[in-house]
Amino acid sequence: MTALTQPTRRTVLQGAGAGCAVALTTQGAPASAGALAQRRPLDRPNVIVVTIDDLGWRELGCYGNTFNETPQIDRLAREGTRFTQAYAAAPLCSPTRAALVTGRYPGRTGITDYLRGEEAASDLHLSTRFRSLPEVLAPRGYTTGHIGKWHLTETYHGRYRSRPGNPYAHGFDEVIASEQRYIGGGDYFHPYFFLPGLPARSPGEYLTDRLAQEATGFIRRHHGRPFFLHVANYAVHSDLRAKPGLLAKYRDKHGAGVDGARPVLAAMLESIDQQVGRIVRTLKDLGIARNTLLLVTSDNGGALRAANRPLRGGKGQLYEGGIRVPLVAWWPGTGAAGRVSAELASTIDVLPTAAGLAGADVPAGVDGIDLTGVIRGTATTDRDTLFWAYPHHIGSSHPHAAVRQGGYKLVRQLRNGRDELFDLVADPAETNDISRRAPDIHERLGGLLAGHLDELDLFAPPPGSADYPRAVSTGGFRRVAGAPLRRSVQTVGSARFALSLATAPLLAAGHRQLRLGVVQDADNHLVLRYSHRRRGLRWELRHRGRLVDAGAEPVRTLDGTVDLSRPGARLAMAVRGSQVTAYADEGSGRWEMLFRFDVGGVLDFGSRAVRSRYRYAATSGRGFRARLA
């Protein structure tokens, strides 16, 4: 079969229900019992990371919340270290989780947005080309476990271990209660929609409690040797559902519903707090608490802005409310209790910190640093810079990136390069842009961020770049109206190509909708659609007659902001394998990046067989002419 006609994962989807080959009751079995038996206990600290999904910066009592009750985590803060300047590696879940496993910025892992379900055009997963945290620790005798949410693959059919990017592929010895189906909007009471193979241990079982049981069970099974355990809670991600008794408690509590106090979230968070308490009691009962580092944190800021106040923004944004997160480190017997650290910390630091404790080598290319000295209270770090890149649309957010150096932070909109500069010491709420008042700082941070983005190489560059062996310009509509472009994509001889369309003459002639892209026939095409009425852009992918748009970014947020009728205006599509970037020039002579997307689940122009079937094309109106077939 050719690369175009052979079945893709989209065309062979089968139900991932009870008939699926994955049996979660056996997921907890070690990957290789023989390999584990050969390991020898080492005098190395255990490491446990408890991740709370979508937890806002101010939701814990130890961070100032007076409505939510989190006595167990608050006790850890009193006995350990509470970080005030800790950050998620991204403003959303999947990229942060990839950063935790690899110690790298999300832009280096290829996971920069939350991963979609089976029906999306993309086919992404965390690549095994990066040495993972389990692979770093295994040579030092560590047993590694992952319990709960993974969200680093877009494949949810077939045997669990065969799915690309699954936790076993990254070296975890035990994987328990990790989603079997796509997570969707959450599911907290048994039977769990995304865990159809996980039998309940008690009637009406609550998922957070089940993860607590699994975590304490893992600790008891492996306490005789060093271990790493990630307890990745599904809570408090929407849709929010709590145990009835706790929910009633908070609904009746004074202040409910005032200033962001949400009874259902408070009840869910108390269940997680109880989970943390059970883990701590197990460590103490087994006599290994003083040889265990326990970290409690979040994967991004809270989904609702009130959860992050006084910080600006929230989930999906690179303002402080979207990326600053709680981080509590508890390691009994190490340094003074109740330390408050203002050191910069990030998700990318988990791997090098665990490696430092284990005496393991840190892989080349890791961006994080070892925080052991900070947690012990014996050292500070020399880090003063952190980077973020979120090149996607979500909610009201457009693609943007940020850098923090010292107390200053710059946020850049990637479409037009507009910058905001903040002094976080004087203005933690990011209300005052000081870029004009501090041009030297603006220039320095802007240069740092530009260099980082160049390193990441996230976008297929626009036409005119030397990156392309050939770029196609259609000039004006008259050249393609009667006889659309028939050049084969194959003729470029490369997976990298770009094409552009001069739009102003077409719009002046009365056309109100323009399309530019690559076409096989009416049932198979990938195009950009510009609507002059909406002053906006969409992308359209049809494969075998089916419109593939599940999980597409909400680029409708561009509506009203793109005017391609001005003299010199152009529209462009740049392709690099399965990655596509849309550009526009509104007549300024400068390309603006509007959005990017991946179609690897359906098309990959890295394949010559695929390129041989597609042609460049441009047209107006609602559809392509039949002669394009």
XYZ file of C-alpha atoms in Angstrom:
629
model
C 0.000 0.000 0.000
C 1.105 3.573 -0.508
C 1.517 5.909 2.455
C -1.691 7.613 1.392
C -3.928 4.586 1.021
C -2.757 2.373 3.836
C -5.035 2.384 6.885
C -4.188 5.038 9.426
C -5.112 4.880 13.081
C -8.146 6.996 12.177
C -9.511 4.478 9.681
C -9.049 1.405 11.837
C -10.494 2.730 15.084
C -12.311 0.200 17.137
C -14.067 0.608 20.444
C -11.811 0.946 23.429
C -14.425 -0.364 25.811
C -14.608 -3.565 27.759
C -13.599 -5.527 24.688
C -10.280 -3.694 24.422
C -7.154 -5.789 24.811
C -5.928 -3.690 27.730
C -6.635 -5.145 31.145
C -6.029 -2.534 33.810
C -6.160 -5.133 36.530
C -2.768 -6.328 35.312
C -1.294 -2.929 34.547
C 0.308 -2.839 37.932
C 2.551 -5.811 37.170
C 6.230 -4.900 36.784
C 7.502 -4.655 33.221
C 10.110 -7.310 33.944
C 10.036 -9.217 37.195
C 13.411 -10.742 36.426
C 15.004 -7.358 35.892
C 13.585 -6.066 39.159
C 14.772 -9.101 41.041
C 18.350 -8.433 39.929
C 18.333 -4.928 41.382
C 19.963 -4.358 44.758
C 18.673 -1.925 47.374
C 20.759 1.226 47.393
C 21.029 3.902 50.032
C 19.206 6.411 47.869
C 16.229 8.563 48.856
C 12.827 7.679 47.490
C 11.028 10.367 45.509
C 7.253 10.818 45.358
C 5.575 13.501 43.256
C 1.878 14.209 43.833
C 0.439 16.273 40.979
C -2.932 17.985 41.376
C -4.587 18.755 38.056
C -5.547 22.408 37.415
C -4.794 23.512 40.977
C -4.659 27.293 41.259
C -1.815 29.063 43.038
C -3.942 30.202 45.996
C -6.089 27.102 46.547
C -4.040 25.582 49.389
C -4.239 26.763 52.965
C -0.472 27.193 53.153
C -0.715 29.633 50.235
C -3.328 31.746 51.975
C -6.667 30.147 51.126
C -9.078 30.442 54.058
C -12.002 28.487 52.605
C -10.429 25.258 51.374
C -9.163 22.929 54.086
C -5.854 21.203 53.330
C -4.361 20.395 56.768
C -2.152 17.523 55.570
C -0.433 19.512 52.820
C -0.216 22.549 55.101
C 1.610 20.390 57.639
C 4.103 19.361 54.984
C 4.758 23.048 54.307
C 5.296 23.723 58.020
C 7.714 20.806 58.261
C 9.403 21.268 54.899
C 9.870 23.900 52.204
C 7.227 26.013 50.489
C 8.252 27.599 47.185
C 6.750 30.975 46.319
C 8.232 31.242 42.824
C 7.504 27.782 41.412
C 6.244 27.388 37.874
C 4.613 24.831 35.650
C 6.544 24.278 32.443
C 3.406 25.157 30.453
C -0.060 26.621 31.032
C -1.709 23.275 30.190
C -1.427 19.654 31.227
C 0.246 17.525 28.521
C 3.295 19.751 27.920
C 3.904 20.073 31.656
C 3.710 16.297 32.066
C 6.156 15.811 29.199
C 8.503 18.249 30.930
C 8.298 16.321 34.201
C 9.216 13.034 32.503
C 12.050 14.490 30.384
C 13.386 17.519 32.272
C 13.088 19.540 29.062
C 11.084 22.546 27.981
C 7.897 21.400 26.216
C 9.009 22.976 22.946
C 11.903 20.534 22.813
C 9.686 17.488 23.360
C 7.211 18.349 20.600
C 4.341 18.414 23.121
C 3.314 22.067 23.384
C -0.459 21.739 23.819
C -2.853 19.335 25.481
C -3.135 16.149 23.434
C -6.406 15.370 21.700
C -8.431 12.215 21.340
C -8.474 9.629 18.573
C -10.534 11.611 16.084
C -8.187 14.602 15.906
C -6.126 15.284 12.788
C -2.903 15.023 14.758
C -1.250 11.847 16.003
C 1.058 13.056 18.742
C 2.766 11.316 21.626
C 5.832 11.783 23.807
C 8.741 10.407 21.825
C 11.031 7.792 23.322
C 14.066 9.515 21.806
C 14.357 11.468 25.069
C 15.810 9.670 28.076
C 13.035 9.653 30.621
C 13.120 9.961 34.381
C 12.605 6.192 34.905
C 15.395 5.444 32.443
C 17.715 7.795 34.313
C 16.946 6.214 37.694
C 16.841 2.541 36.686
C 20.646 2.051 36.577
C 20.765 3.264 40.185
C 18.396 0.517 41.323
C 15.140 2.467 41.441
C 11.737 0.921 40.884
C 9.472 3.452 39.169
C 5.708 3.760 39.184
C 3.103 5.945 37.558
C -0.384 6.084 39.050
C -3.158 8.092 37.419
C -3.268 10.580 34.585
C -0.690 10.285 31.782
C -2.138 12.250 28.829
C 0.943 11.910 26.622
C -0.519 9.981 23.697
C -3.395 10.371 21.249
C -3.841 6.643 20.677
C -6.501 4.892 22.751
C -7.065 1.613 20.942
C -5.131 -1.639 20.883
C -3.007 -3.165 23.631
C -1.986 -0.593 26.198
C 1.729 -1.415 25.972
C 1.654 -1.120 22.184
C 0.296 2.413 22.159
C 2.922 4.997 21.151
C 4.126 7.092 24.054
C 2.611 4.922 26.805
C 4.310 5.024 30.240
C 5.869 1.575 29.889
C 7.601 2.753 26.716
C 9.279 5.416 28.856
C 10.583 2.909 31.383
C 8.000 2.858 34.175
C 7.957 -0.488 35.949
C 4.382 -0.199 37.157
C 1.522 1.737 35.568
C -1.753 1.794 37.473
C -5.128 3.446 36.746
C -3.780 5.360 33.768
C -6.475 6.388 31.301
C -7.489 3.702 28.832
C -9.840 5.929 26.883
C -9.500 9.644 26.205
C -10.031 11.584 29.419
C -12.575 14.088 28.152
C -14.351 16.033 30.863
C -13.332 13.913 33.811
C -14.978 11.028 35.615
C -14.681 10.611 39.369
C -17.064 7.865 40.496
C -16.929 4.214 39.477
C -17.561 3.017 36.820
C -14.991 5.333 35.271
C -15.608 6.054 31.607
C -11.925 6.294 30.718
C -10.932 3.292 32.881
C -13.419 0.606 31.793
C -11.056 -2.204 32.764
C -10.562 -1.062 36.368
C -12.882 -2.915 38.784
C -14.067 -1.115 41.883
C -12.795 -2.172 45.294
C -15.819 -0.746 47.098
C -19.328 0.394 46.102
C -19.458 3.979 44.879
C -15.674 4.175 44.754
C -14.211 7.693 44.362
C -11.237 7.907 41.992
C -9.025 10.079 44.210
C -9.446 7.577 47.040
C -8.611 4.708 44.690
C -5.388 6.437 43.653
C -4.525 6.797 47.331
C -4.978 3.041 47.817
C -2.814 2.317 44.804
C -0.111 4.724 45.974
C 0.132 3.236 49.459
C 0.100 -0.242 47.951
C 3.014 0.619 45.658
C 4.989 2.035 48.589
C 4.416 -1.076 50.680
C 5.438 -3.356 47.823
C 8.681 -1.517 47.106
C 9.779 0.109 50.367
C 12.764 -2.247 50.615
C 14.504 -0.622 47.670
C 14.715 2.927 46.253
C 11.659 3.969 44.319
C 10.211 6.861 42.344
C 6.440 7.283 42.285
C 4.325 9.809 40.401
C 0.781 10.087 41.737
C -0.926 12.061 38.973
C -4.400 13.016 40.156
C -7.216 13.536 37.688
C -8.774 16.001 40.149
C -9.409 18.899 40.299
C -9.883 19.037 36.525
C -13.407 19.688 35.275
C -16.034 18.360 35.298
C -15.938 18.830 39.049
C -17.556 16.121 41.193
C -17.001 15.529 44.886
C -18.053 13.019 47.524
C -21.510 13.982 48.820
C -20.529 14.303 52.482
C -17.626 16.641 51.824
C -19.634 18.620 49.293
C -22.400 19.187 51.848
C -19.810 20.334 54.373
C -18.503 23.080 52.122
C -21.896 24.128 50.808
C -22.877 24.856 54.390
C -19.609 26.597 55.200
C -19.548 30.363 55.707
C -18.213 32.127 52.612
C -19.299 29.501 50.086
C -19.657 31.055 46.652
C -17.939 34.286 47.659
C -14.752 35.484 45.943
C -14.079 32.235 44.147
C -14.806 29.909 47.078
C -16.205 26.841 45.321
C -17.640 24.104 47.549
C -17.231 21.342 44.962
C -13.569 22.160 44.334
C -12.908 22.487 48.065
C -14.455 19.060 48.649
C -12.393 17.492 45.857
C -9.243 19.125 47.187
C -9.892 17.809 50.691
C -10.025 14.296 49.216
C -6.597 14.890 47.674
C -5.347 16.265 50.971
C -6.521 13.073 52.667
C -4.715 11.119 49.952
C -1.472 12.941 50.766
C -2.043 12.217 54.458
C -2.407 8.499 53.746
C 0.847 8.504 51.780
C 2.682 10.236 54.627
C 1.290 7.831 57.232
C 2.404 4.877 55.136
C 5.923 6.285 54.862
C 6.059 6.766 58.630
C 4.611 3.329 59.369
C 7.279 1.722 57.204
C 10.049 3.806 58.756
C 11.124 5.366 55.447
C 9.782 8.917 55.814
C 13.226 10.358 56.573
C 14.561 8.757 53.411
C 11.803 10.055 51.129
C 11.365 13.368 49.331
C 7.693 14.168 48.754
C 6.719 16.943 46.324
C 3.185 18.316 45.956
C 2.468 20.574 42.997
C 0.156 21.351 40.064
C 0.427 20.972 36.296
C -0.742 24.538 35.554
C -2.687 27.426 37.006
C -6.343 27.249 37.918
C -8.952 27.190 35.171
C -10.922 29.961 36.847
C -9.169 33.268 37.383
C -10.365 33.590 40.972
C -8.263 30.547 41.895
C -5.095 32.453 41.046
C -5.718 35.912 42.497
C -3.988 38.271 42.846
C -2.083 36.828 39.894
C -3.260 37.698 36.389
C -4.934 35.180 34.094
C -5.169 31.435 34.412
C -4.943 28.124 32.619
C -3.971 28.517 28.960
C -2.112 31.793 29.532
C 1.506 32.646 30.230
C 0.628 35.368 32.674
C 1.435 34.387 36.244
C -1.995 32.948 36.966
C -1.557 30.371 34.226
C 1.894 29.088 35.159
C 2.787 29.906 38.760
C 1.880 26.911 40.881
C 2.149 25.655 44.460
C 5.203 23.538 45.256
C 5.678 21.982 48.682
C 8.744 19.827 49.361
C 8.757 17.591 52.438
C 11.830 15.646 53.485
C 11.893 15.028 57.251
C 15.198 15.598 58.960
C 16.735 17.755 56.244
C 17.314 21.328 57.340
C 15.068 23.664 59.265
C 11.317 23.192 59.092
C 9.021 25.793 57.654
C 11.404 27.224 55.074
C 9.957 29.573 52.475
C 12.025 29.701 49.293
C 11.863 32.400 46.626
C 14.171 30.431 44.319
C 12.861 29.919 40.783
C 11.643 26.339 40.405
C 9.941 24.534 37.548
C 8.479 21.214 36.494
C 11.629 20.666 34.430
C 13.560 20.381 37.708
C 11.961 17.122 38.846
C 14.191 14.895 36.709
C 17.562 16.486 37.589
C 16.582 16.688 41.262
C 15.664 12.993 41.372
C 18.829 12.178 39.434
C 20.919 14.161 41.913
C 19.437 12.285 44.853
C 20.007 8.957 43.113
C 23.554 9.768 42.073
C 22.510 9.281 38.445
C 23.854 11.042 35.379
C 21.633 13.797 33.963
C 21.127 13.398 30.206
C 22.597 16.019 27.917
C 20.076 18.597 26.812
C 18.059 18.643 30.028
C 16.881 22.175 30.842
C 16.073 21.693 34.530
C 18.385 21.990 37.516
C 18.902 20.018 40.727
C 16.974 21.613 43.617
C 18.361 19.302 46.290
C 20.454 22.029 47.908
C 17.480 24.378 48.076
C 15.278 21.684 49.629
C 17.971 20.800 52.138
C 18.446 24.476 52.933
C 22.185 24.207 52.270
C 22.482 26.053 48.950
C 20.881 28.398 46.472
C 20.824 28.088 42.710
C 22.456 30.309 40.122
C 19.390 30.134 37.871
C 17.758 33.436 37.026
C 15.991 32.635 33.735
C 13.012 30.507 32.717
C 11.254 30.253 29.350
C 7.762 29.318 28.169
C 6.258 28.936 24.702
C 2.587 28.279 24.026
C 2.093 28.578 20.241
C -1.625 27.781 20.285
C -5.102 29.249 20.512
C -7.298 28.408 23.480
C -10.134 30.396 24.956
C -9.249 34.041 24.432
C -5.513 33.308 24.266
C -3.454 33.546 21.092
C 0.003 32.036 20.511
C 2.466 33.644 22.877
C 5.754 33.066 24.688
C 7.440 34.403 27.800
C 10.749 34.691 29.595
C 11.468 35.522 33.206
C 14.897 36.753 34.256
C 15.351 37.814 37.850
C 12.316 39.840 38.824
C 11.413 40.840 35.278
C 9.163 38.986 32.865
C 8.431 39.588 29.200
C 5.355 38.206 27.431
C 5.385 38.247 23.620
C 2.449 37.712 21.269
C 3.814 35.506 18.500
C 1.506 36.807 15.794
C 2.785 40.348 15.711
C 5.682 40.439 18.165
C 3.877 42.751 20.598
C 5.630 42.691 23.977
C 4.649 43.366 27.559
C 7.313 43.767 30.247
C 6.535 43.421 33.946
C 8.401 43.976 37.184
C 7.124 41.020 39.200
C 8.624 42.279 42.437
C 6.713 45.559 42.336
C 3.809 44.292 40.247
C 3.126 40.556 40.737
C -0.344 41.014 39.233
C 1.212 42.123 35.918
C -0.928 45.220 35.564
C 1.721 47.706 34.380
C 3.639 47.244 31.139
C 7.022 48.954 31.657
C 8.556 48.100 28.269
C 8.761 51.761 27.235
C 10.164 52.862 30.582
C 12.816 50.156 30.695
C 14.099 49.815 27.100
C 17.391 48.163 28.094
C 15.638 45.421 30.057
C 13.086 45.054 27.275
C 15.812 44.604 24.683
C 17.741 42.116 26.815
C 14.774 39.887 27.607
C 13.429 40.201 24.079
C 16.744 38.953 22.723
C 16.800 36.038 25.155
C 13.290 35.000 24.167
C 13.982 35.328 20.445
C 17.040 33.117 20.827
C 15.062 30.498 22.734
C 12.309 30.440 20.116
C 14.893 30.067 17.355
C 16.300 27.061 19.220
C 12.871 25.458 19.514
C 12.142 25.923 15.788
C 8.416 25.508 16.374
C 7.067 26.865 13.101
C 7.479 26.060 9.443
C 8.879 29.427 8.259
C 6.939 31.624 5.785
C 7.634 31.878 2.053
C 10.890 33.583 1.244
C 12.867 31.555 3.738
C 15.915 29.658 2.551
C 14.403 26.701 4.380
C 12.482 25.753 1.231
C 13.889 24.233 -1.936
C 10.958 25.837 -3.764
C 8.081 28.141 -2.848
C 5.054 28.779 -5.041
C 3.374 32.158 -5.385
C 0.049 32.372 -7.203
C 0.268 36.104 -7.875
C -3.396 36.889 -8.582
C -6.612 34.951 -8.996
C -6.692 35.207 -12.769
C -3.760 32.851 -12.983
C -5.702 30.114 -11.233
C -9.389 30.829 -11.921
C -9.669 28.956 -15.201
C -6.848 26.508 -14.633
C -5.913 26.068 -10.984
C -2.293 25.425 -10.145
C -1.411 21.901 -11.146
C 2.127 21.706 -9.889
C 2.579 18.562 -7.921
C 3.681 18.863 -4.341
C 6.014 16.040 -5.264
C 7.962 18.315 -7.587
C 9.587 20.108 -4.677
C 11.254 16.839 -3.747
C 11.034 17.745 -0.096
C 8.738 17.499 2.902
C 9.160 21.288 3.253
C 7.293 23.652 0.973
C 5.307 26.863 1.066
C 2.737 28.544 -1.130
C 1.244 32.004 -1.030
C -1.633 33.893 -2.601
C -1.923 37.618 -3.337
C -5.369 38.319 -1.919
C -6.075 42.021 -2.512
C -6.856 41.740 -6.257
C -9.291 38.908 -5.632
C -11.168 40.708 -2.889
C -11.276 43.895 -4.973
C -12.933 41.852 -7.730
C -15.759 40.952 -5.352
C -14.686 37.542 -4.066
C -15.465 37.119 -0.380
C -13.994 33.715 0.395
C -10.573 32.499 -0.682
C -8.926 29.121 -0.365
C -5.304 28.158 -0.627
C -3.878 24.718 -0.090
C -3.139 21.279 -1.455
C -5.768 19.150 -3.144
C -6.146 15.608 -4.384
C -9.852 15.832 -5.174
C -13.077 17.134 -3.695
C -12.935 14.516 -0.943
C -9.256 14.891 -0.078
C -7.751 18.303 0.537
C -6.023 20.500 3.083
C -6.715 24.205 2.700
C -6.756 27.540 4.468
C -10.098 29.347 4.184
C -10.187 33.124 4.459
C -13.573 34.800 4.942
C -13.573 38.502 4.249
C -16.963 38.851 5.901
C -15.597 37.455 9.158
C -12.118 38.934 8.633
C -10.904 35.564 9.857
C -9.253 32.328 8.864
C -9.937 28.602 9.299
C -8.275 25.420 8.133
C -10.115 22.564 6.511
C -8.940 18.980 6.172
C -10.992 16.414 4.283
C -9.831 12.833 4.112
C -11.815 10.255 2.128
C -14.794 12.584 2.192
C -14.752 13.080 5.959
C -14.184 16.476 7.515
C -11.484 16.015 10.148
C -11.906 18.786 12.693
C -12.229 17.103 16.100
C -10.124 18.870 18.687
C -9.168 21.698 16.343
C -7.878 24.845 18.017
C -10.502 27.619 18.311
C -8.941 29.894 15.691
C -12.257 31.697 15.467
C -10.658 34.012 18.018
C -8.923 35.528 14.987
C -12.262 36.704 13.571
C -12.315 40.447 13.082
C -8.536 40.736 13.226
C -7.326 39.633 9.758
C -7.901 41.976 6.778
C -6.375 40.728 3.546
C -7.955 43.366 1.298
C -5.222 45.952 1.696
C -2.740 46.526 -1.137
C 0.041 43.960 -1.051
C -1.842 41.604 1.294
C -0.970 37.917 1.067
C -1.996 34.574 2.538
C 0.460 31.712 2.956
C 0.597 28.076 3.956
C 3.935 26.634 5.055
C 4.330 22.866 5.411
C 6.982 20.799 7.124
C 6.072 17.132 7.081
C 2.791 16.957 8.985
C 3.153 20.409 10.550
C 1.351 23.298 8.877
C 1.666 26.990 9.711
C -0.704 29.704 8.465
C 0.736 33.140 7.756
C -0.774 36.440 6.664
C 0.690 39.702 5.442
C -1.903 42.464 5.709
C 0.030 44.681 3.341
C 2.911 45.629 5.615
C 5.429 43.430 3.825
C 5.877 41.358 6.993
C 4.459 37.900 7.615
C 2.430 37.317 10.775
C 2.103 33.799 12.186
C -1.606 33.146 12.726
C -1.675 29.528 13.843
C -0.093 26.138 13.350
C -1.529 22.651 13.398
C -0.485 19.050 12.911
C -2.201 16.579 10.583
C 0.037 13.576 11.196
C -2.881 11.296 11.994
C -4.154 11.683 8.416
C -1.439 13.145 6.154
C 2.307 13.418 6.315
C 3.962 15.223 3.440
C 7.235 13.716 4.505
C 6.046 10.769 2.417
C 6.778 11.070 -1.302
C 3.776 8.803 -1.981
C 1.509 11.358 -0.306
C 3.129 14.283 -2.116
C 2.685 12.569 -5.465
C -1.101 12.656 -5.108
C -1.542 16.280 -4.071
C -1.424 19.503 -6.106
C -1.177 23.152 -5.208
C -4.504 24.923 -5.614
C -6.269 28.215 -4.962
C -9.855 29.258 -5.596
C -12.701 31.460 -4.396
C -16.203 30.542 -3.292
C -17.280 27.606 -1.182
C -15.635 24.693 -2.933
C -13.004 23.552 -5.352
C -13.976 22.981 -8.943
C -14.464 19.423 -10.082
C -11.548 19.755 -12.485
C -9.236 19.890 -9.514
C -9.765 16.147 -9.116
